[in-house]
Short mmCIF file of C-alpha atoms in Angstrom, two decimals:
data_model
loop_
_atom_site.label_atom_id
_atom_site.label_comp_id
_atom_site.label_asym_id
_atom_site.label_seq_id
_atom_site.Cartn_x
_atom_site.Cartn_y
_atom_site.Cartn_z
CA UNK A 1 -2.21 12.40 14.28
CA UNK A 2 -1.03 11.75 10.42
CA UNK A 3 -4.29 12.23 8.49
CA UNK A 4 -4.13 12.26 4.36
CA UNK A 5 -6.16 13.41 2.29
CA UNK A 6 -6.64 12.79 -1.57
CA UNK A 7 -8.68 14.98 -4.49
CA UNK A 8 -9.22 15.42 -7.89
CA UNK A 9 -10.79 11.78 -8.65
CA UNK A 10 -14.12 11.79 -10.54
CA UNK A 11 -15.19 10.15 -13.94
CA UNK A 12 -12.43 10.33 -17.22
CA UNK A 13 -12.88 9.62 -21.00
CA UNK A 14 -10.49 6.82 -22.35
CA UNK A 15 -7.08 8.97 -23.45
CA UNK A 16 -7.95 11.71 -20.91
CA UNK A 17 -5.99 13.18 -18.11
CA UNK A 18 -6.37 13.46 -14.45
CA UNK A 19 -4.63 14.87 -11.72
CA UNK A 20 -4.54 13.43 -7.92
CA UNK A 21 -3.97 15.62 -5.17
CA UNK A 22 -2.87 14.22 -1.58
CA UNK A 23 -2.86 16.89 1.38
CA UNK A 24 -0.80 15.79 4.40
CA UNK A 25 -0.94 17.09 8.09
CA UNK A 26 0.02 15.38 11.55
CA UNK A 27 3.67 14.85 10.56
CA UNK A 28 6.85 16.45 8.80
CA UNK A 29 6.06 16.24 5.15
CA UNK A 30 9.44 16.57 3.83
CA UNK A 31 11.45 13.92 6.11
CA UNK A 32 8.90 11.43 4.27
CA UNK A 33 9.05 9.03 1.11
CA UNK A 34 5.02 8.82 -0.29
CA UNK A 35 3.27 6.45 -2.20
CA UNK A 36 0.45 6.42 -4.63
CA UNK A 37 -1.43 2.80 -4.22
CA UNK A 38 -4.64 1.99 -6.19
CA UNK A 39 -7.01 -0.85 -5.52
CA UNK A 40 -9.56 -1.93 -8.25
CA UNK A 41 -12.61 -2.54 -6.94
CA UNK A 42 -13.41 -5.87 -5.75
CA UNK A 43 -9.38 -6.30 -6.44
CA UNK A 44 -6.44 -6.32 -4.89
CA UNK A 45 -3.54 -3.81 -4.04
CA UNK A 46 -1.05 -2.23 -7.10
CA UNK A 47 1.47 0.13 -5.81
CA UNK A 48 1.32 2.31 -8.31
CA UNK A 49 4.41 5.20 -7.98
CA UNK A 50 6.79 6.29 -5.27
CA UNK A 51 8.96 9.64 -4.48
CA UNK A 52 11.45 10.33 -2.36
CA UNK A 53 11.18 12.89 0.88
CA UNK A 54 13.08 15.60 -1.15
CA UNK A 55 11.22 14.52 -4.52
CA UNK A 56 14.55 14.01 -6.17
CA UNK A 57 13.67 10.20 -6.38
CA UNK A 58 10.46 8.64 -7.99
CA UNK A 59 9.82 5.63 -9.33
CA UNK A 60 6.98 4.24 -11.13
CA UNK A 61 5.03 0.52 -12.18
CA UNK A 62 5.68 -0.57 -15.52
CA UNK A 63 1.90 -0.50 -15.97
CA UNK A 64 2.04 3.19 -15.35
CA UNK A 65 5.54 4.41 -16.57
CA UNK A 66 5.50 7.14 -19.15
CA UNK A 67 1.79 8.04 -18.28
CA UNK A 68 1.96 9.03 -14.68
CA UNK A 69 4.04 11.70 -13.00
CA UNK A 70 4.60 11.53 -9.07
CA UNK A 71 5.65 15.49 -7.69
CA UNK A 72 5.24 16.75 -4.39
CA UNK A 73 5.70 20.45 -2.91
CA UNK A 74 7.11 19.95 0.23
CA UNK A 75 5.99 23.58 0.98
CA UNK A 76 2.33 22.93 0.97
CA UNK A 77 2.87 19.41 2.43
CA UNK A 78 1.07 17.82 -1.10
CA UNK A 79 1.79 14.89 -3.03
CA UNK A 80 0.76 14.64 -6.57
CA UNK A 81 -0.14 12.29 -9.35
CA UNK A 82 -0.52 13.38 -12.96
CA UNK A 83 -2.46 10.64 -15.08
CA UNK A 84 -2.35 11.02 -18.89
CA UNK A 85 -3.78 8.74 -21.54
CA UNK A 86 -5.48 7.42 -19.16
CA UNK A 87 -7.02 3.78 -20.08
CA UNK A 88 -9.98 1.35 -18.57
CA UNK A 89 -8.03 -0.69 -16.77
CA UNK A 90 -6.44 2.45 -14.56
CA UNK A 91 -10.17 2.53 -13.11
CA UNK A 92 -9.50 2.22 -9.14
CA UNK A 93 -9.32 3.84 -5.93
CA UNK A 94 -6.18 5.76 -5.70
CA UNK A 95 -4.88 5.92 -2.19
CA UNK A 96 -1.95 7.97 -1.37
CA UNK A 97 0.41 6.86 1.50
CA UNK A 98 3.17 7.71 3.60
CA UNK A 99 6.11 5.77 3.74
CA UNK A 100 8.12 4.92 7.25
CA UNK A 101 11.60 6.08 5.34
CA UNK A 102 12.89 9.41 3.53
CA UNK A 103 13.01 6.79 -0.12
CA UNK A 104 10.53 4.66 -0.48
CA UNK A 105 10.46 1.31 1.30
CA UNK A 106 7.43 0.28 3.12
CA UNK A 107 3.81 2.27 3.30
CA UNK A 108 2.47 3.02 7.31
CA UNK A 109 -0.28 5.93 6.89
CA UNK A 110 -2.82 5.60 4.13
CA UNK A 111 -5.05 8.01 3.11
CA UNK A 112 -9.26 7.16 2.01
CA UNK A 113 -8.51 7.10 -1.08
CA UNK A 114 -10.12 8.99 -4.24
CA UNK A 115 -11.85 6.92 -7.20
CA UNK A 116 -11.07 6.92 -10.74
CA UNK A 117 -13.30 5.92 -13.29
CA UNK A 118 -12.48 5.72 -16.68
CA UNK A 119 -15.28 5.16 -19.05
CA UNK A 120 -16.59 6.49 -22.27
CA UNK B 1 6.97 -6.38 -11.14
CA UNK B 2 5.01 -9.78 -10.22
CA UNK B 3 2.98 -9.96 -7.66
CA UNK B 4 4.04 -12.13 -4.16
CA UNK B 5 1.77 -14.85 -3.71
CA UNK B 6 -0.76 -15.54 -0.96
CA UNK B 7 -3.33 -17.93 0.00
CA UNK B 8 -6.52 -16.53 -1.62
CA UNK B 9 -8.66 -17.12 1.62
CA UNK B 10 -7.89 -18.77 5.34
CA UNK B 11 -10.04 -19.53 8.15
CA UNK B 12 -10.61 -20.19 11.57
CA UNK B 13 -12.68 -20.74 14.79
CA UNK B 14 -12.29 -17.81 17.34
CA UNK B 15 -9.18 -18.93 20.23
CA UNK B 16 -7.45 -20.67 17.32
CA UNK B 17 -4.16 -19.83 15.50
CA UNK B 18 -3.95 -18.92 12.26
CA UNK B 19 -1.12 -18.06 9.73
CA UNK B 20 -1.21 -16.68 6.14
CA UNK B 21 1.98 -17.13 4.11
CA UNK B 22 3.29 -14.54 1.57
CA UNK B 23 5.79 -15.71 -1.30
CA UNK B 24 7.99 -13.98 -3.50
CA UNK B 25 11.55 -13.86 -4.70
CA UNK B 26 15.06 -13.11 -3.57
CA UNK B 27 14.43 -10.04 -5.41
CA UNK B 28 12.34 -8.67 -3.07
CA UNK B 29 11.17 -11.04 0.13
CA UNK B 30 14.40 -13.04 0.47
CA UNK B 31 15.93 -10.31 -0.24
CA UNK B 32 15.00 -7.34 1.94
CA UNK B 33 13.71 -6.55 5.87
CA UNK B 34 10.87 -4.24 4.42
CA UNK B 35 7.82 -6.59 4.36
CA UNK B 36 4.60 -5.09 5.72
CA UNK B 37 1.41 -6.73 6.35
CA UNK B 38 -1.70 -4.67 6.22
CA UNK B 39 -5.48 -5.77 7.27
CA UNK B 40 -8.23 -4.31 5.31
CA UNK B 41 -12.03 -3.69 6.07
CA UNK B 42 -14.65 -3.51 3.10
CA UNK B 43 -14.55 0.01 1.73
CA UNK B 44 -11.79 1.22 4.55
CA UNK B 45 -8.05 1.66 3.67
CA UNK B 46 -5.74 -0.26 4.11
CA UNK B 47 -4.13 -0.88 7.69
CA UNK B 48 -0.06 -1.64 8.97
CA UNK B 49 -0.20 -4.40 11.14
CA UNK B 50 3.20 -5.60 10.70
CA UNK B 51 6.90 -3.53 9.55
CA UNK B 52 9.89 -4.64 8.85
CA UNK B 53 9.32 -8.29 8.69
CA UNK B 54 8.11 -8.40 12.60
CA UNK B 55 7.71 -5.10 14.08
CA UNK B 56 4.18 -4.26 15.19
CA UNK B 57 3.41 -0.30 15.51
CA UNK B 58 2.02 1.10 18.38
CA UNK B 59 -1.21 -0.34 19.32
CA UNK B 60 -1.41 -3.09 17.13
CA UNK B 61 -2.14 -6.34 19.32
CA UNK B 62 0.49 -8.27 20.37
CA UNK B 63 -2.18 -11.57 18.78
CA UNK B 64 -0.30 -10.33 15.14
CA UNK B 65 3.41 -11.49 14.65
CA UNK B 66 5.42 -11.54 11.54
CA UNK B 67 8.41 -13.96 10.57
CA UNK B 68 10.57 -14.37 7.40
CA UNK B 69 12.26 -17.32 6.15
CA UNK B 70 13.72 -17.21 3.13
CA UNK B 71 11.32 -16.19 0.08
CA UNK B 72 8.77 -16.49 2.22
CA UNK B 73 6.82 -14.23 5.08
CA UNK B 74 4.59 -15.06 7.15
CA UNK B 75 1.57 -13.36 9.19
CA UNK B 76 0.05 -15.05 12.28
CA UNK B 77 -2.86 -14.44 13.82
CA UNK B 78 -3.13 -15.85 17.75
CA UNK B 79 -6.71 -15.94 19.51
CA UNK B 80 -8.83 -15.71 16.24
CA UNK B 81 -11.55 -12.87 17.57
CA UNK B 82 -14.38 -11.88 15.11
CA UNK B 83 -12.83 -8.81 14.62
CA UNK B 84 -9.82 -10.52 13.23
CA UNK B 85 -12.17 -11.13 9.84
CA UNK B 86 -10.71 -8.98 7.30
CA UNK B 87 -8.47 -8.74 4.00
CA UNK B 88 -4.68 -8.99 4.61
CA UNK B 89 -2.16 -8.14 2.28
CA UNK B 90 1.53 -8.55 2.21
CA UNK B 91 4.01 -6.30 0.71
CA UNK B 92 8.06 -5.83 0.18
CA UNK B 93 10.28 -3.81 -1.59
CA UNK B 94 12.48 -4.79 -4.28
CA UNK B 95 15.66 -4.74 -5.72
CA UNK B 96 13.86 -2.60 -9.21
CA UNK B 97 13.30 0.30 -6.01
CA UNK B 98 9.80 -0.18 -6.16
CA UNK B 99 6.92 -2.09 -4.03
CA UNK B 100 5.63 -4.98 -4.28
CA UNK B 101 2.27 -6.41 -2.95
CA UNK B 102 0.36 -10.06 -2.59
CA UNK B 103 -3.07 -10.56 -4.19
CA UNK B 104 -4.49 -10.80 -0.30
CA UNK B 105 -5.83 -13.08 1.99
CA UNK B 106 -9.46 -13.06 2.93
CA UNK B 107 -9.33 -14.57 6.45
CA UNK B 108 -12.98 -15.85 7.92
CA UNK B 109 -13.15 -16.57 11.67
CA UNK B 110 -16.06 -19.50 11.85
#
């Protein structure tokens, strides 16, 4: 059974940093494309980043580009996201999710999902 | 990086048919096989009801079908059941290599 798991969401200061973690299990880690996906509350759905199954790929929103970082090590079946300068409006539940295709085309598995707050 | 657009809210009587349209460009929709549709519960993640335009995964119920024409997916819903009440949300890739979704649907069953 794929199961995912995210971490390291919790309450930021306005220009702070945050790192997501996303543990995977139930499937082969590195033959998969994953997704970060963030929902504000009340809100919709923003995909938010993407990397390929080798992590030679990633791709990013335009709300996000520059500030985030997507990574994953394939050895401990974990997908990352680095947040920096990290603004109000990037306050949301981050869900990570695994995609049906080694680069990134359409989401199956999704995770709970971890919430960020940012707030001074 | 625009959203696709969908019907804020739909509705229908339990037995009936419903179908929630999701609208984009030939940038992504028209121009791609990768649409998904996903149902969400308050506070649960999100679900795949529908790849690849029409496929439904395991254990999905065959009530959910998904059809393309165009710019423009759609989701139906046969034999409304309570359970059926939920957010649904389209998505595609696009031709930027990145993924698209629709603002969602709320569907009510009456």
């Amino acid at each position: 059974e794929v199961h995912l798991l995210e971490s390291g969401g919790g309450l930021v200061q306005p220009g702070g940093s945050l790192r997501l973690s996303c543990a995977a299990s139930g499937f082969t880690f590195s033959s998969y494309a994953m997704n970060w996906v963030r929902q504000t509350p009340g809100k919709g759905l923003e995909w938010v980043s993407g990397i390929s199954s080798s992590g030679d790929s990633t791709y990013y929103a335009d709300s996000v580009k520059g500030r985030f970082t997507i990574s994953r090590d394939n050895s401990k079946k974990t997908l990352y996201l680095q947040m920096n300068s990290l603004r109000a409006e990037d306050t949301a539940v981050y869900y990570c999710a695994k995609d049906l295709y080694t680069f990134g085309r359409e989401a199956d598995y999704w995770g709970q999902g971890t919430l960020v707050t940012v707030s001074s | 990086q625009s959203a696709l657009t969908q019907p804020a809210s739909v509705s229908g009587s339990p037995g009936q048919s419903i179908t929630i349209s999701c609208t984009g460009t030939s940038s992504d929709v028209g121009g791609y096989d990768y649409v998904s549709w996903y149902q969400q519960y308050p506070g649960k993640a999100p679900k795949l009801m529908i790849s690849g335009v029409s496929n439904r995964p395991s254990g999905v119920s065959n009530r959910f079908s998904g059809s393309k024409s165009g710019n423009t997916a759609s989701l139906t819903i046969s034999g409304l059941q309570a359970e059926d009440e939920a957010d649904y949300y389209c998505s595609s890739y696009s031709s930027t290599s990145t993924l698209v979704f629709g603002g969602g649907t709320k569907l009510t069953v009456l």
